[in-house]
Amino acid sequence: MFQNRAEALALALPAAIFAGLVFLVPVILLLSEGFRSADSWSLSAYADFFSQPLNRTVFLRTLKLGAIVTAAAAVIGYATAYAIVSLPPGAKGRMIGLVVLPLMISPVARTYAWIVILGRTGIVNQALMAIGLSDEPIRILFSETAVFIGLLQLFLPLMVISLISALENLPKDVVPAARVLGANWFQVFWKVILPLTREGLVVGGTLVFTGSMTAYITPAILGGSKVLMLETLLYQQVTVANNFVSASVIAFILIVMSFAANILLKRVATARNKR
Amino acid sequence: MTQRLFAPITLLLVLIFLIGPFLIIVAASFSAGDTLAFPPQGFSFKWILKVFTVESFRDSFVMSMFLAIGGTFAALLLGIPAAYAMSRYKLPFSETVRTIVSAPIIVPGIIVGLALLRYFVVPIGLSITLALFLAHTALVLPYAVRVVSASLNNLRSDIEEAAVLLGSSRLGAFFRVVLPNIRGGILSAFILGFVTSFNQVPVSLFLSGPGVRTLPVDMLGYMEIVFDPSIAALSSLLAFLSIGIVFAAERFLGFSRYV
Amino acid sequence: MSDTSFLTLDKLSLAYGNTVAVKDLDLDIRKGELLALLGPSGCGKTTTMRSIAGLMTPVGGRIRLDGADITRVAANKRAVGLVFQSYALFPHLTVFENVAFGLKLKGMRGAELEAKVASGLKSVGLAAFADRKTPELSGGQQQRVALARSMVMEPKVLLLDEPLSNLDARLRLEMRTELQRVQKESGVTMIFVTHDQVEALALADRIVVMKNGAIEQIGTPEEIYNHPVSSFVADFVGFENIFAIRDGKLVAGTGEVFLSGKLPEAAGLAWRPRAISLGSGPLKGIVRGVSFAGGTREYVLETPLGIIKAEVDAALPAHALGTDVAFDLPVGSAAPLKRFG
Ligand SMILES: Nc1ncnc2c1ncn2[C@@H]1O[C@H](COP(=O)(O)OP(=O)(O)OP(=O)(O)O)[C@@H](O)[C@H]1O
Ligand SMILES: [Mg+2]
């Protein structure tokens, strides 16, 4: 550990000043707009924002989608991660590779694929009609379901990876030990696996939740203007309504959510380091 | 029996869900038909070839490349010294510095783009290209600092002291013994930054003007108007590009160690 | 400062922020001397070494080397070598390149460089390993590379921070001899840190015992071993029975203590287990532990003075666990301590 403070500052300051100037200052200015009315500080912009039914709907929908995507990712994630960690080493590595592969692909491309699948003449509708479940194409695109599917596909890998590392750190043989002691699979999960992997679940859950909350591309492509979420609403407020105050309010909500999630993550990370 | 089938069936379904759509896109890009559909009608390279003839794609591809390479490069120039200061020095206010430098990861990109537009581009007249460059640099900076920090922390700091005692200057020690040992980390940071920046949409949404646009934003605009397989073709090409880069990085650098 | 002093620490004070690690340290080291810095963990050994090497700036005092004041001279200009406890080899370089590192910085090139590195490697028996990457070497080999890397620079002083602590017992013995040989052959002034008294006694010309950032005693191995000045040093070099003297009496748990002989003018007395005579004497204890140690037998006695450890010839008849036994603390074979606590 070098002691020279001047040298340390000289090395670190360019990055800090850059981030501060290019990033912190404009963002804080933007956020401050939501707290001003006329010439004084006020919360009236927030009252206005939440007094409009559309805004309330979008806010609640964003929370709801974030929550159910996270819940679904947790359920599927546990099954997948458990299946992956029980594979032999070589296959495990390849399988992890396949799970993270989508993360490298542009979200635009990944989301676009669902148009082909969920559209009026898409695979799902073709299949439904072919087996006679439906006479005419049903509307899946531009619904919450479509956005849910898109978000789940986008963020599931993050959950799986977090749970894989949590499951790999499970003390060896606790699961067989619980089985030998007479626990059924449900009990094994609830009483042994879940408590021991809670940190991984929190890490994955926060990543998925904030990712879904702050997603733009998926609601834009699969939800359109029918299923607005906070980010697409923000975009609309700026480009269509030219309402920067409302945009600032949304920005603040998004940042608070994201910040809270990150603090939670940090807590979990430091708690883990202490052990 | 049911237990034995549980794992393979779960994995199969999840892989279909995660990768299937991408395969469909790839298949659709070889369609001979004029609309996006699956199964594709016939087989041809016409959409793949068309991608290269669309002028706006070419321009926005160049822009995205410039941002991804230039922005990541700039982020590393800022981030490596910062990471070094944080890992090797008793840095005053180190928590504050760390928070400021990693803040762009917490704030959604769309807000950064909007803020830059509203306070730099409109009032000061900063060019959109420059604003994009700054935004992408800020966006990549946290990743650069994090990955480089990780590889610095894996390197014992006494080798720098050993180099100094053997007659090297502090700066010389950095270039002679630190840099060669964190090369893998820096390259990994570069690749991670490149992929992040290249695929990034929200930050660039508001930062577009006549002829200045990143490729993903351009694609978003195009697909609202035209419903032909060219976006599928372009998506496949880009996907193979990123997968190829990451695969090579993993192969030669053990990329995943750092990320 | 004496005339013979080659390296002088003069009222050296060192601190990490507000934590003072070393305070007003005075030390004279002669040219060609092999000096051991001995002390418990956290007493400031590493800190002292780092300041001599120039990796740490003193908050007070001076350092003089070979007639020049080097207190403010940069670490890379001091001609002081340091072998790190972790060896600090450059992992991206081969053995040859590691050893050549400093020489190249001096501008040495070509055949001269090759020859110098080769002879350095030969002197530590690693000539055959020149092209290996250092992470592929065993601990002992890495240690030798680190030694050669410093030695080829022909430093005025070579510092070694716990050079042997990462090695297994057998290698440690081997490297101990090796160090001694290299030092005698080259005549380099050498300071090495250890918290192993056996190592210090075996290797050093002189030993410096440190405690809480200050020197407790300086002396030859014989002096330190036989005449510790304080209870701290006595404890460190294996006196297991140490008592304070207050008001002309030995301070014991209870009662009066009869000793055969007159108490000297001292702050305390210390006996090695071997100095206790067992079987007869004015004192009584109960045998609470007995273990056979080859040529001797070691006893743990519970006595009114507290626990006493004694070691007697195994040929003598054994005292059984739980039995009473008489013993004596012969004043004549005790080491008188100048300071207690
Ligand atoms: N980087 C540091 N920051 C703050 N205090 C330190 C630092 N390094 C050492 N110290 C403190 O300085 C004192 C002396 O430490 P030093 O490392 O010199 O001990 P040492 O004798 O080498 O111990 P050891 O045998 O454990 O290596 C200790 O109290 C230690 O806690
Ligand atoms: Mg030490």
Coordinates of C-alpha atoms in Angstrom, one line a residue, chain A:
Chain A
M1 CA 0.0 0.0 0.0
F2 CA 1.7 3.2 -1.1
Q3 CA 1.2 6.2 1.1
N4 CA 1.5 9.1 -1.3
R5 CA -1.9 10.8 -1.3
A6 CA -1.1 13.3 -4.1
E7 CA -0.1 10.5 -6.5
A8 CA -3.2 8.5 -5.6
L9 CA -5.5 11.5 -6.3
A10 CA -3.7 12.3 -9.5
L11 CA -4.5 8.8 -10.7
A12 CA -8.0 8.6 -9.5
L13 CA -9.3 12.1 -10.1
P14 CA -9.5 12.1 -13.9
A15 CA -12.0 9.2 -13.8
A16 CA -13.9 10.7 -10.9
I17 CA -14.1 14.2 -12.5
F18 CA -15.2 12.7 -15.8
A19 CA -18.0 10.6 -14.2
G20 CA -19.0 13.6 -12.1
L21 CA -19.1 16.1 -14.9
V22 CA -20.5 14.0 -17.7
F23 CA -22.8 11.9 -15.6
L24 CA -23.5 13.1 -12.1
V25 CA -24.1 16.8 -12.8
P26 CA -26.5 16.5 -15.7
V27 CA -28.4 13.7 -14.0
I28 CA -28.8 15.6 -10.8
L29 CA -29.9 18.7 -12.7
L30 CA -32.5 16.6 -14.5
L31 CA -33.7 15.1 -11.2
S32 CA -34.0 18.5 -9.6
E33 CA -36.5 19.6 -12.3
G34 CA -39.0 17.3 -10.7
F35 CA -38.7 19.0 -7.4
R36 CA -39.3 22.5 -8.6
S37 CA -42.4 24.3 -9.4
A38 CA -42.2 28.0 -10.5
D39 CA -39.3 29.2 -8.4
S40 CA -39.5 27.1 -5.3
W41 CA -38.9 23.5 -4.2
S42 CA -42.0 21.4 -4.2
L43 CA -43.3 17.9 -4.5
S44 CA -46.3 19.0 -6.7
A45 CA -44.8 17.3 -9.8
Y46 CA -45.0 14.0 -7.9
A47 CA -48.5 14.7 -6.8
D48 CA -49.5 15.6 -10.4
F49 CA -47.8 12.5 -11.7
F50 CA -49.5 10.1 -9.5
S51 CA -52.9 11.8 -9.8
Q52 CA -53.1 10.6 -13.4
P53 CA -54.6 7.1 -13.8
L54 CA -52.4 6.2 -16.7
N55 CA -49.2 7.0 -14.8
R56 CA -50.4 5.0 -11.8
T57 CA -51.2 2.1 -14.0
V58 CA -47.8 2.2 -15.6
F59 CA -46.1 2.5 -12.3
L60 CA -47.9 -0.4 -10.8
R61 CA -47.5 -2.4 -14.0
T62 CA -43.8 -1.9 -13.9
L63 CA -43.6 -3.1 -10.3
K64 CA -45.9 -6.0 -11.0
L65 CA -44.0 -7.1 -14.1
G66 CA -40.7 -6.7 -12.2
A67 CA -42.1 -8.9 -9.4
I68 CA -43.6 -11.7 -11.5
V69 CA -40.6 -11.9 -13.8
T70 CA -38.4 -12.2 -10.7
A71 CA -40.6 -14.8 -9.2
A72 CA -40.8 -16.8 -12.4
A73 CA -37.1 -16.5 -12.9
A74 CA -36.5 -17.8 -9.4
V75 CA -38.6 -20.9 -9.8
I76 CA -37.2 -21.8 -13.3
G77 CA -33.8 -20.7 -12.1
Y78 CA -33.7 -23.1 -9.2
A79 CA -34.7 -26.0 -11.4
T80 CA -32.2 -25.1 -14.1
A81 CA -29.4 -24.3 -11.8
Y82 CA -29.9 -27.5 -9.8
A83 CA -30.0 -29.6 -13.0
I84 CA -26.8 -27.9 -14.2
V85 CA -24.7 -28.3 -11.0
S86 CA -25.5 -32.0 -11.0
L87 CA -24.0 -32.5 -14.4
P88 CA -20.5 -33.9 -14.8
P89 CA -17.8 -31.1 -15.1
G90 CA -17.4 -31.0 -18.9
A91 CA -21.1 -30.9 -19.6
K92 CA -21.7 -28.4 -16.8
G93 CA -19.2 -26.0 -18.4
R94 CA -20.8 -26.3 -21.8
M95 CA -24.3 -25.9 -20.3
I96 CA -23.3 -22.7 -18.4
G97 CA -21.8 -21.4 -21.7
L98 CA -25.2 -22.0 -23.4
V99 CA -27.1 -20.3 -20.7
V100 CA -24.9 -17.2 -20.7
L101 CA -24.6 -17.1 -24.5
P102 CA -27.8 -15.0 -24.9
L103 CA -26.3 -12.3 -22.7
M104 CA -23.8 -11.6 -25.5
I105 CA -26.5 -11.2 -28.1
S106 CA -28.0 -7.7 -28.7
P107 CA -31.3 -7.4 -26.7
V108 CA -32.8 -5.9 -29.8
A109 CA -32.2 -9.1 -31.7
R110 CA -33.3 -11.3 -28.8
T111 CA -36.6 -9.3 -28.4
Y112 CA -37.2 -9.1 -32.1
A113 CA -37.4 -12.9 -32.3
W114 CA -40.5 -12.9 -30.2
I115 CA -42.3 -11.0 -32.9
V116 CA -41.8 -13.9 -35.2
I117 CA -43.0 -16.3 -32.5
L118 CA -45.8 -14.4 -30.9
G119 CA -47.1 -12.4 -33.9
R120 CA -50.5 -12.9 -35.6
T121 CA -49.0 -15.3 -38.1
G122 CA -46.3 -16.4 -35.7
I123 CA -45.5 -20.0 -34.6
V124 CA -47.6 -20.0 -31.5
N125 CA -50.7 -18.9 -33.4
Q126 CA -50.0 -21.3 -36.2
A127 CA -49.7 -24.1 -33.7
L128 CA -52.9 -23.1 -31.8
M129 CA -54.9 -23.1 -35.0
A130 CA -53.4 -26.3 -36.3
I131 CA -54.4 -28.3 -33.3
G132 CA -57.8 -26.6 -33.2
L133 CA -57.5 -24.7 -30.0
S134 CA -58.4 -21.5 -31.7
D135 CA -60.1 -20.6 -34.9
E136 CA -58.5 -17.3 -35.4
P137 CA -55.1 -15.8 -34.4
I138 CA -55.2 -14.6 -30.8
R139 CA -53.5 -11.4 -29.8
I140 CA -50.3 -12.1 -27.8
L141 CA -48.1 -9.4 -29.0
F142 CA -48.5 -6.0 -27.4
S143 CA -49.9 -7.6 -24.2
E144 CA -48.4 -7.9 -20.8
T145 CA -47.9 -11.5 -21.5
A146 CA -45.6 -10.8 -24.4
V147 CA -43.6 -8.3 -22.3
F148 CA -43.4 -10.8 -19.5
I149 CA -42.1 -13.5 -21.8
G150 CA -39.6 -11.2 -23.4
L151 CA -38.3 -9.9 -20.0
L152 CA -38.1 -13.4 -18.6
Q153 CA -36.0 -14.6 -21.5
L154 CA -33.8 -11.5 -21.3
F155 CA -33.0 -11.9 -17.6
L156 CA -33.4 -15.5 -16.7
P157 CA -29.7 -16.2 -17.4
L158 CA -28.7 -13.7 -14.7
M159 CA -30.8 -15.6 -12.1
V160 CA -29.5 -19.0 -13.3
I161 CA -25.8 -17.9 -13.0
S162 CA -26.3 -16.5 -9.5
L163 CA -28.1 -19.6 -8.3
I164 CA -25.4 -21.9 -9.9
S165 CA -22.7 -20.3 -7.9
A166 CA -24.9 -20.4 -4.8
L167 CA -25.6 -24.1 -5.3
E168 CA -22.0 -24.9 -6.0
N169 CA -21.1 -23.4 -2.6
L170 CA -23.6 -25.6 -0.8
P171 CA -21.8 -27.8 1.7
K172 CA -21.2 -31.1 0.1
D173 CA -23.7 -33.8 0.8
V174 CA -26.3 -31.7 2.7
V175 CA -29.0 -32.7 0.2
P176 CA -28.4 -36.5 0.4
A177 CA -28.0 -36.1 4.2
A178 CA -31.5 -34.5 4.4
R179 CA -32.9 -37.2 2.1
V180 CA -31.5 -39.9 4.3
L181 CA -33.1 -38.2 7.3
G182 CA -36.4 -38.6 5.6
A183 CA -37.1 -35.3 4.0
N184 CA -39.1 -35.3 0.7
W185 CA -38.0 -33.1 -2.1
F186 CA -40.2 -30.2 -1.2
Q187 CA -38.9 -30.3 2.4
V188 CA -35.3 -30.6 1.1
F189 CA -35.8 -27.5 -0.9
W190 CA -37.6 -25.4 1.7
K191 CA -35.6 -26.4 4.7
V192 CA -32.1 -27.0 3.3
I193 CA -31.5 -25.6 -0.2
L194 CA -33.4 -22.3 0.1
P195 CA -31.9 -21.1 3.4
L196 CA -28.4 -22.1 2.2
T197 CA -28.7 -20.3 -1.1
R198 CA -30.6 -17.3 0.0
E199 CA -27.8 -14.9 -0.9
G200 CA -27.6 -16.2 -4.4
L201 CA -31.3 -15.8 -4.7
V202 CA -31.1 -12.2 -3.5
V203 CA -28.3 -11.4 -5.9
G204 CA -30.1 -12.9 -8.9
G205 CA -33.4 -11.5 -7.8
T206 CA -32.1 -8.0 -7.6
L207 CA -30.4 -8.2 -11.0
V208 CA -33.6 -9.6 -12.6
F209 CA -35.9 -7.1 -10.8
T210 CA -33.9 -4.0 -11.6
G211 CA -33.2 -5.2 -15.1
S212 CA -37.0 -5.7 -15.7
M213 CA -37.9 -2.5 -14.0
T214 CA -35.6 -0.4 -16.1
A215 CA -36.0 -2.3 -19.4
Y216 CA -36.7 -0.2 -22.5
I217 CA -36.3 -2.4 -25.5
T218 CA -38.7 -5.2 -24.5
P219 CA -41.7 -3.1 -23.6
A220 CA -41.0 -0.9 -26.6
I221 CA -41.0 -3.8 -29.1
L222 CA -43.4 -6.3 -27.4
G223 CA -45.6 -3.9 -25.5
G224 CA -45.8 -0.9 -27.8
S225 CA -47.9 2.0 -26.6
K226 CA -50.5 -0.3 -25.3
V227 CA -48.4 -1.8 -22.5
L228 CA -46.2 1.1 -21.4
M229 CA -43.7 0.6 -18.7
L230 CA -41.8 3.4 -16.8
E231 CA -39.0 3.7 -19.4
T232 CA -41.2 3.7 -22.4
L233 CA -43.5 6.1 -20.6
L234 CA -40.5 8.4 -20.0
Y235 CA -39.6 8.2 -23.7
Q236 CA -43.1 9.1 -24.6
Q237 CA -43.3 12.0 -22.1
V238 CA -40.2 13.5 -23.7
T239 CA -40.8 12.8 -27.4
V240 CA -44.6 13.1 -27.6
A241 CA -45.7 15.3 -24.7
N242 CA -42.4 17.3 -24.3
N243 CA -43.0 17.0 -20.6
F244 CA -39.6 17.1 -18.9
V245 CA -41.0 17.4 -15.5
S246 CA -42.9 14.2 -15.7
A247 CA -39.7 12.6 -17.3
S248 CA -37.8 13.8 -14.3
V249 CA -40.2 12.2 -11.9
I250 CA -40.0 8.9 -13.7
A251 CA -36.2 9.2 -13.8
F252 CA -36.2 9.7 -10.0
I253 CA -38.4 6.7 -9.4
L254 CA -36.2 4.5 -11.6
I255 CA -33.0 5.7 -9.9
V256 CA -34.4 5.1 -6.4
M257 CA -35.5 1.6 -7.3
S258 CA -32.2 0.8 -8.9
F259 CA -30.2 2.4 -6.1
A260 CA -32.2 0.5 -3.4
A261 CA -31.6 -2.8 -5.2
N262 CA -27.8 -2.0 -5.5
I263 CA -27.6 -1.2 -1.8
L264 CA -29.3 -4.5 -1.0
L265 CA -26.8 -6.3 -3.3
K266 CA -23.9 -4.6 -1.6
R267 CA -25.2 -5.7 1.8
V268 CA -25.4 -9.2 0.7
A269 CA -22.0 -9.1 -0.8
T270 CA -20.3 -7.7 2.3
A271 CA -22.2 -10.1 4.5
R272 CA -20.8 -12.9 2.4
N273 CA -17.3 -11.6 2.6
K274 CA -17.5 -11.5 6.4
R275 CA -18.2 -15.2 6.6

